Coordinates of C-alpha atoms and ligand atoms in Angstrom, one line a residue:
X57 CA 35.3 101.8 -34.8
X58 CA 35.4 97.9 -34.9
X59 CA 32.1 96.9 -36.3
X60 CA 31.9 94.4 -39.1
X61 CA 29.3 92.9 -41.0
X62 CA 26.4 91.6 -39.8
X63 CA 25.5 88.2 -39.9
X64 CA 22.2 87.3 -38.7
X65 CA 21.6 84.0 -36.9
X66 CA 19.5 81.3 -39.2
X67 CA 16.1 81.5 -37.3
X68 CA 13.1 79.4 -38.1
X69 CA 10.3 81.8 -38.3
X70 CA 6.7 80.6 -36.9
X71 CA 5.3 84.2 -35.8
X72 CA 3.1 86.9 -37.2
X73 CA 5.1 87.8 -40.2
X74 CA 8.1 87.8 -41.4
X75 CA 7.6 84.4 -42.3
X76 CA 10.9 82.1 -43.5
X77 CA 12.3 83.2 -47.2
X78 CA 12.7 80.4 -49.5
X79 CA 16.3 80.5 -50.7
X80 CA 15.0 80.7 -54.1
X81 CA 14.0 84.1 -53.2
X82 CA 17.2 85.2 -51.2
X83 CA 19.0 84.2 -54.4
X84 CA 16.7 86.5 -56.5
X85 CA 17.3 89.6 -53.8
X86 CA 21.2 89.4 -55.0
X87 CA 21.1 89.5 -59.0
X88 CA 22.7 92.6 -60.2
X89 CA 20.6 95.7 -60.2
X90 CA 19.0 97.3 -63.3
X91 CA 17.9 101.0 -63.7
X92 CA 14.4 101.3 -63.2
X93 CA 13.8 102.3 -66.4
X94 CA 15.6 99.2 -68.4
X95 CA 13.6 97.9 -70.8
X96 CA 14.3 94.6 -69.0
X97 CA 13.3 95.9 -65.9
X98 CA 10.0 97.0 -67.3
X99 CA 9.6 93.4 -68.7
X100 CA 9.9 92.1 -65.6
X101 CA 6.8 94.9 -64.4
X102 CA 4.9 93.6 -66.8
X103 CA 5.4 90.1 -65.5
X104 CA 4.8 91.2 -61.9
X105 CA 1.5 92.5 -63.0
X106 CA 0.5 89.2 -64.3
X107 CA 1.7 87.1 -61.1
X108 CA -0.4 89.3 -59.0
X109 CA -3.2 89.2 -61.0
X110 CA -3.0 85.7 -60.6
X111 CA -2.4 85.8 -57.0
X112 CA -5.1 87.9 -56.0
X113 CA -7.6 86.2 -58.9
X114 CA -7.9 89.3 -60.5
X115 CA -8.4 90.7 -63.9
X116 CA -7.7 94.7 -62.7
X117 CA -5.0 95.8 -64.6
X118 CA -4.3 98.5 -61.7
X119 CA -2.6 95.6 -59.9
X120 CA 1.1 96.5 -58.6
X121 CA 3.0 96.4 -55.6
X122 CA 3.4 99.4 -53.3
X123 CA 7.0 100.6 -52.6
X124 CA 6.2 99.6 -49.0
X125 CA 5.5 97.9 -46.5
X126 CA 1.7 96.9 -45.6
X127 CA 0.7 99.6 -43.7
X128 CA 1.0 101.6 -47.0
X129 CA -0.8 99.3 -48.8
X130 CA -4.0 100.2 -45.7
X131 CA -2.7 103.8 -46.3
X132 CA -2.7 104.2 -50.1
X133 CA -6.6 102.4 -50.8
X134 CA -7.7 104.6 -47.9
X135 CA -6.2 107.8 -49.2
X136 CA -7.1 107.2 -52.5
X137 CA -10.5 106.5 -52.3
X138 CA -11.8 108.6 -49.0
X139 CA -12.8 112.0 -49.8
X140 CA -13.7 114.6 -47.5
X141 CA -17.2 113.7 -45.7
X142 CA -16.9 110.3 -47.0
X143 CA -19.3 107.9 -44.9
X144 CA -16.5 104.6 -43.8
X145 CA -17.4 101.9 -42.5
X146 CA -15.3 99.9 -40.5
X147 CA -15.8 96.5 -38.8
X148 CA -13.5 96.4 -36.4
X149 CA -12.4 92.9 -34.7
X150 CA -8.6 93.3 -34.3
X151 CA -5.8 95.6 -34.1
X152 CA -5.6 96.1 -38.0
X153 CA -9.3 97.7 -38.0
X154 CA -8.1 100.2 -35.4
X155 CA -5.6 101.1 -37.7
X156 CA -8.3 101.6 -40.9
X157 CA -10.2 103.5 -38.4
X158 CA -7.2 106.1 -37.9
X159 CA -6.7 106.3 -41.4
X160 CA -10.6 107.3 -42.2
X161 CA -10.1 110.0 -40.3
X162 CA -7.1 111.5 -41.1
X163 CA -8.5 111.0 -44.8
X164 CA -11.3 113.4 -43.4
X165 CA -14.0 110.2 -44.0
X166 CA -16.8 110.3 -41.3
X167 CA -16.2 106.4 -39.9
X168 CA -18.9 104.3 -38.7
X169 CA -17.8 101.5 -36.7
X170 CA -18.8 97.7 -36.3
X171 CA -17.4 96.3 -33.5
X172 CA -16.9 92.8 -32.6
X173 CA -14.9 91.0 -30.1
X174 CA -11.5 89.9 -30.6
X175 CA -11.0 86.6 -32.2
X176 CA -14.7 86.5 -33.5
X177 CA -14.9 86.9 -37.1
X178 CA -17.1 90.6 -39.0
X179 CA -20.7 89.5 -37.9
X180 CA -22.7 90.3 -41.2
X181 CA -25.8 90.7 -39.5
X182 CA -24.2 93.9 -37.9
X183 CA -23.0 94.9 -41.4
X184 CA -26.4 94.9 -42.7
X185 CA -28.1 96.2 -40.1
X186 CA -25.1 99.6 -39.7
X187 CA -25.9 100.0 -43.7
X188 CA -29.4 100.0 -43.1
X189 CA -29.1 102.5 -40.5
X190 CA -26.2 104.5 -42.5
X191 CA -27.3 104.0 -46.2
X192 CA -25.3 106.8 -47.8
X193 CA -22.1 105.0 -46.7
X194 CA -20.1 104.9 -49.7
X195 CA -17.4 102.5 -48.0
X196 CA -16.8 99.2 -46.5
X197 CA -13.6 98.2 -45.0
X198 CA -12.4 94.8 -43.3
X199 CA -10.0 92.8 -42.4
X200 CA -10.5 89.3 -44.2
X201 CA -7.9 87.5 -42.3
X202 CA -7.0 89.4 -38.6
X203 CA -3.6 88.8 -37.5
X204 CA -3.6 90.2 -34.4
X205 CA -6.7 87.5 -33.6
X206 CA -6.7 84.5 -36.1
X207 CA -9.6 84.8 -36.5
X208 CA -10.6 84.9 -40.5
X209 CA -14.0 86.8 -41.3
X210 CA -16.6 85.9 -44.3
X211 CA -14.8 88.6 -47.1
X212 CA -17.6 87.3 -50.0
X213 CA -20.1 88.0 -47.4
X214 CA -19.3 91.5 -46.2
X215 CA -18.4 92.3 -50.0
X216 CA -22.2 91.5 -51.2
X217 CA -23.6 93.3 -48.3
X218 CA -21.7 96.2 -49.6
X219 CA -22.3 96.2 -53.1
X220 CA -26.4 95.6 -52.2
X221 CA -26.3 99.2 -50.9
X222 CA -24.0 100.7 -53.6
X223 CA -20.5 100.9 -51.4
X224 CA -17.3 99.8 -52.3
X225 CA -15.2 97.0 -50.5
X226 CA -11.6 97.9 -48.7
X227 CA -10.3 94.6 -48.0
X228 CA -7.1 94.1 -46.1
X229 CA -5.9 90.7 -47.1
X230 CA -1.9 91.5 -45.7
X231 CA -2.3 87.9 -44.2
X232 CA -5.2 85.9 -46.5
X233 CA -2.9 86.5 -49.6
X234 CA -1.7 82.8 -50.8
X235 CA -2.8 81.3 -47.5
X236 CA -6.4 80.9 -47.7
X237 CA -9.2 81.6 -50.6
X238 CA -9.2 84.9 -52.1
X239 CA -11.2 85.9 -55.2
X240 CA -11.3 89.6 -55.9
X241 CA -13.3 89.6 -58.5
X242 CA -15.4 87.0 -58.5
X243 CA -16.1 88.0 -54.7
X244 CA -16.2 92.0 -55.5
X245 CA -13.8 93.5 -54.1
X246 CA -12.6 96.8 -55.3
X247 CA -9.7 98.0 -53.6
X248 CA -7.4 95.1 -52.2
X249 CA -4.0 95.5 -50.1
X250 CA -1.3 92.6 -49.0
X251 CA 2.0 92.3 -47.6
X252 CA 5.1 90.5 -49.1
X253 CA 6.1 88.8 -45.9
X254 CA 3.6 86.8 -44.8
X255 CA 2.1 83.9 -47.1
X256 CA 4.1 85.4 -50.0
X257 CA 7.3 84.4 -48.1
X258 CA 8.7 87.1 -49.7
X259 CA 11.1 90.0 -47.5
X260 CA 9.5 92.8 -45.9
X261 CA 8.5 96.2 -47.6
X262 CA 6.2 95.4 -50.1
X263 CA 2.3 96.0 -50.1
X264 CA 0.9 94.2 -53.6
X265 CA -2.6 96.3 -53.9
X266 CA -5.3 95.6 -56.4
X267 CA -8.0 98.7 -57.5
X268 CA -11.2 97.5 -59.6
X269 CA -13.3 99.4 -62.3
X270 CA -15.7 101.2 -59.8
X271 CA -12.6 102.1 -57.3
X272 CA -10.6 103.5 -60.4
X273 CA -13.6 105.4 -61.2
X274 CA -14.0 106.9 -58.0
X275 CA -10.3 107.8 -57.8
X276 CA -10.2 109.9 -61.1
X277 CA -14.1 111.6 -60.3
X278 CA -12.4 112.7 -56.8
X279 CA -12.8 116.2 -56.1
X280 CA -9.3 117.0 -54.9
X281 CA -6.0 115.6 -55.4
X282 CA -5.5 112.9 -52.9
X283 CA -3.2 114.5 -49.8
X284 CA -0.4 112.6 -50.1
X285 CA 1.9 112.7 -53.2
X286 CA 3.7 109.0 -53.0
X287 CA 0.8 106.9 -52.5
X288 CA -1.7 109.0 -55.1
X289 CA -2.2 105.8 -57.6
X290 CA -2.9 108.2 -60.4
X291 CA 1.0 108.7 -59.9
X292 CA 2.1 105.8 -59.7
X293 CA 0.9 104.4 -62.0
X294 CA 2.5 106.5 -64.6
X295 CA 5.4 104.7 -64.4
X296 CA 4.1 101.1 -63.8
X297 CA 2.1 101.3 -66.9
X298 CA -1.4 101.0 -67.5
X299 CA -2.1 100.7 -71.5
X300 CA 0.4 102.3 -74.4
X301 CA 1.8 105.4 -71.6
X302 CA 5.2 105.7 -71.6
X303 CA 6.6 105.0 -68.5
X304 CA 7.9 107.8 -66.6
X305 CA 9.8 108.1 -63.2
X306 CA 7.3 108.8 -59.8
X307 CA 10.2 106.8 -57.7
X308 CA 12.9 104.9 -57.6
X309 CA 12.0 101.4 -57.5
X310 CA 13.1 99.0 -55.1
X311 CA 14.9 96.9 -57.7
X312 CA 16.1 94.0 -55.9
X313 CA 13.3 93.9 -53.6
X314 CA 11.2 93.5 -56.5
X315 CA 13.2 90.8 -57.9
X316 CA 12.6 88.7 -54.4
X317 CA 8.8 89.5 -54.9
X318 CA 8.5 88.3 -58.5
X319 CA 10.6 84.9 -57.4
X320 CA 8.3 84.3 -54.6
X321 CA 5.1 85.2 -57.2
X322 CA 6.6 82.6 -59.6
X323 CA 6.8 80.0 -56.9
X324 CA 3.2 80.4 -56.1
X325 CA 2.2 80.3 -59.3
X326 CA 4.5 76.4 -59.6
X327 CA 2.8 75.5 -57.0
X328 CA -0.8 76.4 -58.1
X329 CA -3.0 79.3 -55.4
X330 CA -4.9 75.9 -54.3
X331 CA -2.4 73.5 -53.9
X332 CA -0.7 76.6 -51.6
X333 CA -4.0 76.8 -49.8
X334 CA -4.2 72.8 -49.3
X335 CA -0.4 73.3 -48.0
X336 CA -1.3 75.8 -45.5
X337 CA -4.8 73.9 -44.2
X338 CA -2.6 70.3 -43.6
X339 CA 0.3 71.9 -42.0
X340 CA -2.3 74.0 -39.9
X341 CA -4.5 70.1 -39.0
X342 CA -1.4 68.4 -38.1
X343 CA -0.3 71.7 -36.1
X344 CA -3.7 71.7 -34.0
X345 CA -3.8 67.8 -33.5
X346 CA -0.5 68.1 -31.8
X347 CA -1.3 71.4 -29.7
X348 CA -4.6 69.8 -28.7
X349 CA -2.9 66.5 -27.7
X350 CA -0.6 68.3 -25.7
X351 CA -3.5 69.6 -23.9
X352 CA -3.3 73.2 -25.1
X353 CA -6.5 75.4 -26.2
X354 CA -7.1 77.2 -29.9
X355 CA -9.6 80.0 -28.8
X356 CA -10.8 80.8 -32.0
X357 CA -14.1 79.4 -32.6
X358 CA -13.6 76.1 -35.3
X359 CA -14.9 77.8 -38.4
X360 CA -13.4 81.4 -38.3
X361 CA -9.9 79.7 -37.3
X362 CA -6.8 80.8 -39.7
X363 CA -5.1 77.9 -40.9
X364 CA -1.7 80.5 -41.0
X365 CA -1.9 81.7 -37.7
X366 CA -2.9 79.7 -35.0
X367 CA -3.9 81.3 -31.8
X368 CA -2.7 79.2 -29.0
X369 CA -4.2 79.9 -24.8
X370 CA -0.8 80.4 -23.0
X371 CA -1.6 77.1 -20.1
X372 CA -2.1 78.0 -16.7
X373 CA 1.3 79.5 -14.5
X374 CA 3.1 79.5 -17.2
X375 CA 5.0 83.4 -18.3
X376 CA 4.5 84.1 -21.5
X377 CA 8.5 86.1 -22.7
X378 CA 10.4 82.9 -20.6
X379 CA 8.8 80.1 -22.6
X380 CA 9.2 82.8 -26.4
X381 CA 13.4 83.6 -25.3
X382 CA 13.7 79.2 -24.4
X383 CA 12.6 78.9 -27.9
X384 CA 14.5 81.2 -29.6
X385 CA 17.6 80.5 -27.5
X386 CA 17.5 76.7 -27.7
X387 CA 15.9 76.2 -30.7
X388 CA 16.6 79.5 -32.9
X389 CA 12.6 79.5 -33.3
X390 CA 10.8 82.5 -33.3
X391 CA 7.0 81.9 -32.4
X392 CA 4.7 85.5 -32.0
X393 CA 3.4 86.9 -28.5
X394 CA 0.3 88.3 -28.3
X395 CA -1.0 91.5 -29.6
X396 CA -3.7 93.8 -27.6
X397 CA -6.0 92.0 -25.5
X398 CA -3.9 88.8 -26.0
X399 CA -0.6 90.4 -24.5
X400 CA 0.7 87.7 -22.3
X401 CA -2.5 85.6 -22.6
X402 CA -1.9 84.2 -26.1
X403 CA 1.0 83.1 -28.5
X404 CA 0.6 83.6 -31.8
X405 CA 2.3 80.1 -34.4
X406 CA 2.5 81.4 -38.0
X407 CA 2.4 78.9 -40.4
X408 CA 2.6 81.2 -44.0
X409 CA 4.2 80.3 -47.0
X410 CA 7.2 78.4 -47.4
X411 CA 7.3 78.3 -43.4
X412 CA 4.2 76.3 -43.6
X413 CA 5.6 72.9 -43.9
X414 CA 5.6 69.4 -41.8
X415 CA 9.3 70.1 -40.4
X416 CA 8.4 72.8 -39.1
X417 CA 5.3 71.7 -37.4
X418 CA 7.0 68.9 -35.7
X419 CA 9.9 71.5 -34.7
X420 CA 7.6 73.5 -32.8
X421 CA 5.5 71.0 -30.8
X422 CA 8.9 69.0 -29.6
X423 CA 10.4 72.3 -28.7
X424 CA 7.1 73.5 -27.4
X425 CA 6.5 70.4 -25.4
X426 CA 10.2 70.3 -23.9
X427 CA 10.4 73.9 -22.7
X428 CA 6.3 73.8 -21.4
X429 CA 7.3 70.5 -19.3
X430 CA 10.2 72.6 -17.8
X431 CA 8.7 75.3 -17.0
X432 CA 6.2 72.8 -14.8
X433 CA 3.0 73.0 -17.2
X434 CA 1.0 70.4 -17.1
X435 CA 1.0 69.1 -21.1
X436 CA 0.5 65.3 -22.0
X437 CA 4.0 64.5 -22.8
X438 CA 5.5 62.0 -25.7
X439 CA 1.9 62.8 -27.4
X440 CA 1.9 65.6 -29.8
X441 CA 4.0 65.3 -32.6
X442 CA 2.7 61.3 -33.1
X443 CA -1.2 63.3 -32.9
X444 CA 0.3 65.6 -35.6
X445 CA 2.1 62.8 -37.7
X446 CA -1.2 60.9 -37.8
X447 CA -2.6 63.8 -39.5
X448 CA -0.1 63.7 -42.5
X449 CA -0.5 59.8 -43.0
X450 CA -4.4 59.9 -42.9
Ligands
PLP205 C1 1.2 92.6 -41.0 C2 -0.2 93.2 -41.3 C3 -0.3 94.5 -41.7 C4 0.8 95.5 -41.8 O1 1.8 95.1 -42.7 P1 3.3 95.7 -42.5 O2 4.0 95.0 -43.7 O3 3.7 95.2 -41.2 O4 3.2 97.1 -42.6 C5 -1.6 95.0 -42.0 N1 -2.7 94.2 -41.9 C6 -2.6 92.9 -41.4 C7 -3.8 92.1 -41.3 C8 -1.3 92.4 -41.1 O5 -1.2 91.1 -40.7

């Protein structure tokens, strides 16, 4: 055998997640590694707990991050808090509701669905009018911020609707999380998931989740254990601590993964959750003035539009895969294809977390604009990144 290390190419990331690591936070990932149960390591828990608290506006002190990656975050609120018989309801506008959808009913949960169309936003007039028509539903779940889509729904919205008619609030926020406004509590949400890789800037395999009062209370009333033994919070959380317990082993920790996490945590929190949100809602105005310019169309509808992930119509004759591979190969740029219904219709330009910065943005429209004139699309040329610069200087 003759295979040595590997040595990935230095991409610039500008898809769907993961988005580009700050090298504060690759420098974190290599400090030496503690046992899971050094008191030093349990200090840094503690501070963990805080950050996310923080992050996710929260006072719930069952605040951690999954051993995981998103998709367990979906998986553990859902297993947790779905019994048997369990009336769900899930609004579904995206790939990621399909996926709550799937985990109702392997929880055994009776789903009720509210559809609406990709890249529109949760219509709360159908929320109300599916709990008026299903009022022993005893959960809402949504996704405040649809990757798949970029389209971002009205989470304080759906969240009262729920609580009027006694149901808790599953919130996926994999992609909201240090992007755009999210207040657990003050907005009511009880049982929160996020991902470290996307406006966390933070490497892959990590799902911070949140559980309020009334969540925490329906997990330790439930009837039967929950099915699966990794995810069951009561667990887990015997060994992240929650009051004077003594912390006792459920898993091995990912140590060093955690470390990355709690760098990336303490950058937001230098940077203020506002100032991040400002960040992300300039880079995402210049982005669009430039696009726009160029002559290209953002489907989502003005006010539902994610300032992370920008949805972009793929012009007229031109492939989608060509145009992503020029990028990549030319420019080491990584931009996302669509998902679903937007398969070869769509791209998909991430701006989260430390990705989401004016370099980048005027990276992406002169690549974008050079390989699109190539390929014979008919763009404005010599327009977009001076529309995007005029943004920063207003
Ligand atoms: C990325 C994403 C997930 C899944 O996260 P993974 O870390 O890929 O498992 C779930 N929901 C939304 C909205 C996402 O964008």
């Amino acid at each position: 055998m003759s295979i040595t290390s590997f040595t990935p190419p230095i991409r610039t990331l500008m898809g769907p997640g993961p988005s580009d690591i700050h090298p504060r936070v690759l420098a974190a990932l290599s400090r030496p590694t503690l046992g899971h149960l050094d008191p030093e390591f349990i200090r840094m828990m503690d501070e963990m707990k805080q950050l996310l608290q923080y992050a996710f506006m929260t006072k719930n002190a069952m605040t951690i991050p999954i051993s995981a990656p998103g998709s367990a975050g979906m998986e553990c609120c859902f297993a947790n808090l779905v019994e048997h018989g369990d009336k769900v309801m899930v609004c579904n506008n995206g790939v990621f509701g399909t996926r709550m959808l799937e985990n109702v009913e392997r929880c055994g949960g009776v789903p009720v669905v509210v559809e609406d169309a990709w890249g529109s936003p949760v219509e709360l007039q159908k929320v109300e009018d599916a709990l008026k028509a299903h009022p022993d539903t005893r959960i809402v779940a949504f996704v405040h911020a649809e990757t798949a889509t970029g389209a971002r729904s009205d989470a304080q919205g759906i969240a009262a609707l729920a609580k009027q008619r006694g149901a808790l609030v599953i919130a996926d926020t994999v992609t909201s999380l240090g992007g755009v406004a999210l207040r657990v509590d003050e907005w009511g949400l009880d049982a929160v998931y996020s991902g470290s890789q996307k406006c966390l800037s933070c490497t892959p395999g990590l799902s911070p989740v949140t559980f309020g009062p009334a969540a925490v209370e329906k997990i330790k009333g439930r009837a039967k254990k929950v099915q699966s033994w990794f995810l069951d919070q009561t667990l887990v959380m015997g060994y992240w601590g929650s009051g004077q317990a003594k912390r006792a082993y459920h898993h091995t920790a990912p140590i060093n993964a955690l470390y990355g996490l709690h760098e990336a945590l303490v950058m937001l929190q230098e940077e203020g959750l506002e100032a991040a949100w400002a960040r992300h809602a300039r880079n995402h105005g210049a982005l669009k003035a430039g696009l726009e310019a160029m002559g290209l169309e953002l489907p989502v509808a003005l006010e539902a539009r994610l300032p992370q992930l920008n949805v972009v119509r793929i012009p007229e004759g031109i492939e989608d895969a060509p145009v992503r591979t020029a990028l990549l190969n030319e420019y080491s740029l990584e931009i996302g294809a669509g998902l679903g219904a937007g398969a070869g219709k769509v791209w998909r330009i991430g701006l989260m977390g430390h990705a989401s910065q004016k370099k980048n943005v005027v990276l992406c429209l002169t690549a974008l604009e050079s390989v699109l004139g190539r390929m014979g699309a008919s763009i404005n040329p010599g327009v977009a990144v001076k529309a995007a610069l005029q943004v920063y200087e207003s």
